[in-house]
C-alpha cells in the first residue's frame, strides 16, 4: 500500500483536488514560480511505528497557490473532507494530526499551506 497514492485517490474521488495539479515527493520550480497552476504536494513524513497489526505512515500535503485567501479555504475544505470521510478501502482512518499550517510565503510570493495526515492501514 502506498499511503501517498491512497490519500491522493481518496481526495480525488471526493472531488477535493479539482483545479489542483498533484505533485509527489517534492515541489519543483514549475510549481513554485509566480503564476504557476495551483498544486498540491504529497510527500511521506515518517508516521508512527508500525506493529504486527497496523501500519501508520504519515503524509504531508502542501497546497501551493498564488491566492492566499482561497488557498487557506481549500486546505480547510480538504481537512474537513477527511474528517467526514475518514475511511477508504484498506484504510481504517485518515487521522488529521494538526490543523492547517500556513501560509508560508515562498520567494516567488506564492503561499504554501500544510496539512499532516496519518494513514492507518
PDB file of C-alpha atoms in Angstrom:
ATOM      1  CA  UNK A   1       0.000   0.000   0.000  1.00  0.00           C
ATOM      2  CA  UNK A   2       1.361   3.403  -0.963  1.00  0.00           C
ATOM      3  CA  UNK A   3      -0.079   5.919   1.502  1.00  0.00           C
ATOM      4  CA  UNK A   4       0.569   8.838  -0.872  1.00  0.00           C
ATOM      5  CA  UNK A   5      -1.434   7.267  -3.695  1.00  0.00           C
ATOM      6  CA  UNK A   6      -4.224   6.051  -1.400  1.00  0.00           C
ATOM      7  CA  UNK A   7      -4.702   9.521   0.068  1.00  0.00           C
ATOM      8  CA  UNK A   8      -4.491  11.145  -3.369  1.00  0.00           C
ATOM      9  CA  UNK A   9      -7.088   8.754  -4.830  1.00  0.00           C
ATOM     10  CA  UNK A  10      -9.403   9.219  -1.834  1.00  0.00           C
ATOM     11  CA  UNK A  11      -9.313  13.006  -2.190  1.00  0.00           C
ATOM     12  CA  UNK A  12      -9.677  12.844  -5.981  1.00  0.00           C
ATOM     13  CA  UNK A  13     -12.721  10.550  -5.674  1.00  0.00           C
ATOM     14  CA  UNK A  14     -14.268  13.128  -3.336  1.00  0.00           C
ATOM     15  CA  UNK A  15     -13.545  15.900  -5.863  1.00  0.00           C
ATOM     16  CA  UNK A  16     -11.277  17.703  -3.394  1.00  0.00           C
ATOM     17  CA  UNK A  17      -8.412  18.048  -5.882  1.00  0.00           C
ATOM     18  CA  UNK A  18     -10.312  19.743  -8.705  1.00  0.00           C
ATOM     19  CA  UNK A  19      -8.114  22.506 -10.100  1.00  0.00           C
ATOM     20  CA  UNK A  20      -5.009  21.317  -8.229  1.00  0.00           C
ATOM     21  CA  UNK A  21      -2.090  19.680 -10.011  1.00  0.00           C
ATOM     22  CA  UNK A  22      -0.875  16.753  -7.880  1.00  0.00           C
ATOM     23  CA  UNK A  23       2.865  16.519  -7.242  1.00  0.00           C
ATOM     24  CA  UNK A  24       4.604  13.693  -5.403  1.00  0.00           C
ATOM     25  CA  UNK A  25       7.698  13.827  -3.137  1.00  0.00           C
ATOM     26  CA  UNK A  26       8.835  17.434  -3.754  1.00  0.00           C
ATOM     27  CA  UNK A  27       7.758  20.719  -5.280  1.00  0.00           C
ATOM     28  CA  UNK A  28       9.589  21.678  -8.463  1.00  0.00           C
ATOM     29  CA  UNK A  29      10.351  25.200  -9.736  1.00  0.00           C
ATOM     30  CA  UNK A  30       7.421  24.989 -12.155  1.00  0.00           C
ATOM     31  CA  UNK A  31       5.127  24.512  -9.114  1.00  0.00           C
ATOM     32  CA  UNK A  32       6.531  27.372  -7.060  1.00  0.00           C
ATOM     33  CA  UNK A  33       7.091  30.152  -9.594  1.00  0.00           C
ATOM     34  CA  UNK A  34       4.675  33.084  -9.657  1.00  0.00           C
ATOM     35  CA  UNK A  35       1.705  32.455 -11.921  1.00  0.00           C
ATOM     36  CA  UNK A  36       2.041  28.653 -11.883  1.00  0.00           C
ATOM     37  CA  UNK A  37      -1.045  26.487 -11.624  1.00  0.00           C
ATOM     38  CA  UNK A  38      -2.222  25.687  -8.111  1.00  0.00           C
ATOM     39  CA  UNK A  39      -0.671  22.423  -6.962  1.00  0.00           C
ATOM     40  CA  UNK A  40      -0.786  20.025  -4.060  1.00  0.00           C
ATOM     41  CA  UNK A  41       2.239  18.103  -2.855  1.00  0.00           C
ATOM     42  CA  UNK A  42       2.024  14.631  -1.317  1.00  0.00           C
ATOM     43  CA  UNK A  43       5.169  13.502   0.497  1.00  0.00           C
ATOM     44  CA  UNK A  44       5.900  10.959   3.232  1.00  0.00           C
ATOM     45  CA  UNK A  45       6.647  12.363   6.657  1.00  0.00           C
ATOM     46  CA  UNK A  46       7.542   9.227   8.576  1.00  0.00           C
ATOM     47  CA  UNK A  47       4.422   8.449  10.561  1.00  0.00           C
ATOM     48  CA  UNK A  48       4.326   6.291  13.671  1.00  0.00           C
ATOM     49  CA  UNK A  49       5.948   2.947  14.417  1.00  0.00           C
ATOM     50  CA  UNK A  50       4.176   0.028  12.707  1.00  0.00           C
ATOM     51  CA  UNK A  51       3.330  -3.159  14.547  1.00  0.00           C
ATOM     52  CA  UNK A  52       2.103  -6.606  13.518  1.00  0.00           C
ATOM     53  CA  UNK A  53      -1.486  -5.333  13.192  1.00  0.00           C
ATOM     54  CA  UNK A  54      -1.290  -1.812  11.773  1.00  0.00           C
ATOM     55  CA  UNK A  55       0.878   0.479   9.730  1.00  0.00           C
ATOM     56  CA  UNK A  56       0.713   4.208  10.392  1.00  0.00           C
ATOM     57  CA  UNK A  57       2.520   6.057   7.597  1.00  0.00           C
ATOM     58  CA  UNK A  58       2.349   9.817   7.648  1.00  0.00           C
ATOM     59  CA  UNK A  59       1.699  12.068   4.682  1.00  0.00           C
ATOM     60  CA  UNK A  60       2.318  15.788   4.452  1.00  0.00           C
ATOM     61  CA  UNK A  61       0.194  17.639   1.944  1.00  0.00           C
ATOM     62  CA  UNK A  62       1.257  21.128   0.894  1.00  0.00           C
ATOM     63  CA  UNK A  63      -1.054  23.325  -1.154  1.00  0.00           C
ATOM     64  CA  UNK A  64       0.841  25.899  -3.256  1.00  0.00           C
ATOM     65  CA  UNK A  65      -1.145  28.831  -4.665  1.00  0.00           C
ATOM     66  CA  UNK A  66      -0.936  32.479  -5.730  1.00  0.00           C
ATOM     67  CA  UNK A  67      -4.173  33.210  -3.848  1.00  0.00           C
ATOM     68  CA  UNK A  68      -3.629  33.086  -0.057  1.00  0.00           C
ATOM     69  CA  UNK A  69      -7.302  33.531   0.862  1.00  0.00           C
ATOM     70  CA  UNK A  70      -8.662  30.731  -1.327  1.00  0.00           C
ATOM     71  CA  UNK A  71      -5.593  28.585  -0.603  1.00  0.00           C
ATOM     72  CA  UNK A  72      -6.460  28.508   3.070  1.00  0.00           C
ATOM     73  CA  UNK A  73     -10.108  27.763   2.278  1.00  0.00           C
ATOM     74  CA  UNK A  74      -9.077  24.849   0.029  1.00  0.00           C
ATOM     75  CA  UNK A  75      -6.773  23.401   2.697  1.00  0.00           C
ATOM     76  CA  UNK A  76      -9.556  23.644   5.311  1.00  0.00           C
ATOM     77  CA  UNK A  77     -12.018  22.003   2.900  1.00  0.00           C
ATOM     78  CA  UNK A  78      -9.597  19.083   2.426  1.00  0.00           C
ATOM     79  CA  UNK A  79      -9.194  18.780   6.203  1.00  0.00           C
ATOM     80  CA  UNK A  80     -12.973  18.820   6.707  1.00  0.00           C
ATOM     81  CA  UNK A  81     -13.477  16.246   3.956  1.00  0.00           C
ATOM     82  CA  UNK A  82     -11.004  13.884   5.631  1.00  0.00           C
ATOM     83  CA  UNK A  83     -12.717  14.352   8.996  1.00  0.00           C
ATOM     84  CA  UNK A  84     -16.098  13.478   7.479  1.00  0.00           C
ATOM     85  CA  UNK A  85     -14.774  10.743   5.149  1.00  0.00           C
ATOM     86  CA  UNK A  86     -12.043   9.188   7.267  1.00  0.00           C
ATOM     87  CA  UNK A  87     -12.044   5.648   5.839  1.00  0.00           C
ATOM     88  CA  UNK A  88     -11.360   4.044   2.460  1.00  0.00           C
ATOM     89  CA  UNK A  89     -10.643   0.575   1.114  1.00  0.00           C
ATOM     90  CA  UNK A  90      -7.690  -0.712   3.149  1.00  0.00           C
ATOM     91  CA  UNK A  91      -7.650   2.364   5.412  1.00  0.00           C
ATOM     92  CA  UNK A  92      -9.418   2.402   8.769  1.00  0.00           C
ATOM     93  CA  UNK A  93      -8.664   6.076   9.474  1.00  0.00           C
ATOM     94  CA  UNK A  94      -7.220   9.167   7.870  1.00  0.00           C
ATOM     95  CA  UNK A  95      -6.177  10.967  11.060  1.00  0.00           C
ATOM     96  CA  UNK A  96      -5.567  14.721  10.953  1.00  0.00           C
ATOM     97  CA  UNK A  97      -2.501  15.358  13.129  1.00  0.00           C
ATOM     98  CA  UNK A  98      -2.774  19.145  13.345  1.00  0.00           C
ATOM     99  CA  UNK A  99      -4.807  21.967  11.905  1.00  0.00           C
ATOM    100  CA  UNK A 100      -3.837  23.648   8.646  1.00  0.00           C
ATOM    101  CA  UNK A 101      -0.439  25.373   8.934  1.00  0.00           C
ATOM    102  CA  UNK A 102       0.242  28.456   6.882  1.00  0.00           C
ATOM    103  CA  UNK A 103       0.573  30.451   4.916  1.00  0.00           C
ATOM    104  CA  UNK A 104       4.291  30.242   4.424  1.00  0.00           C
ATOM    105  CA  UNK A 105       5.346  32.679   1.737  1.00  0.00           C
ATOM    106  CA  UNK A 106       7.792  31.442  -0.870  1.00  0.00           C
ATOM    107  CA  UNK A 107      10.379  33.691  -2.567  1.00  0.00           C
ATOM    108  CA  UNK A 108       8.086  33.840  -5.594  1.00  0.00           C
ATOM    109  CA  UNK A 109       5.287  35.291  -3.443  1.00  0.00           C
ATOM    110  CA  UNK A 110       3.203  32.108  -3.623  1.00  0.00           C
ATOM    111  CA  UNK A 111       1.550  30.816  -0.459  1.00  0.00           C
ATOM    112  CA  UNK A 112       2.058  27.333   0.963  1.00  0.00           C
ATOM    113  CA  UNK A 113      -0.362  25.605   3.374  1.00  0.00           C
ATOM    114  CA  UNK A 114       0.458  22.284   5.034  1.00  0.00           C
ATOM    115  CA  UNK A 115      -1.704  19.522   6.448  1.00  0.00           C
ATOM    116  CA  UNK A 116      -0.328  16.366   8.079  1.00  0.00           C
ATOM    117  CA  UNK A 117      -2.296  13.124   7.946  1.00  0.00           C
ATOM    118  CA  UNK A 118      -1.617   9.707   9.456  1.00  0.00           C
ATOM    119  CA  UNK A 119      -2.945   6.858   7.280  1.00  0.00           C
ATOM    120  CA  UNK A 120      -3.991   3.917   9.485  1.00  0.00           C
ATOM    121  CA  UNK A 121      -3.878   0.703   7.466  1.00  0.00           C
TER     122      UNK A 121
END
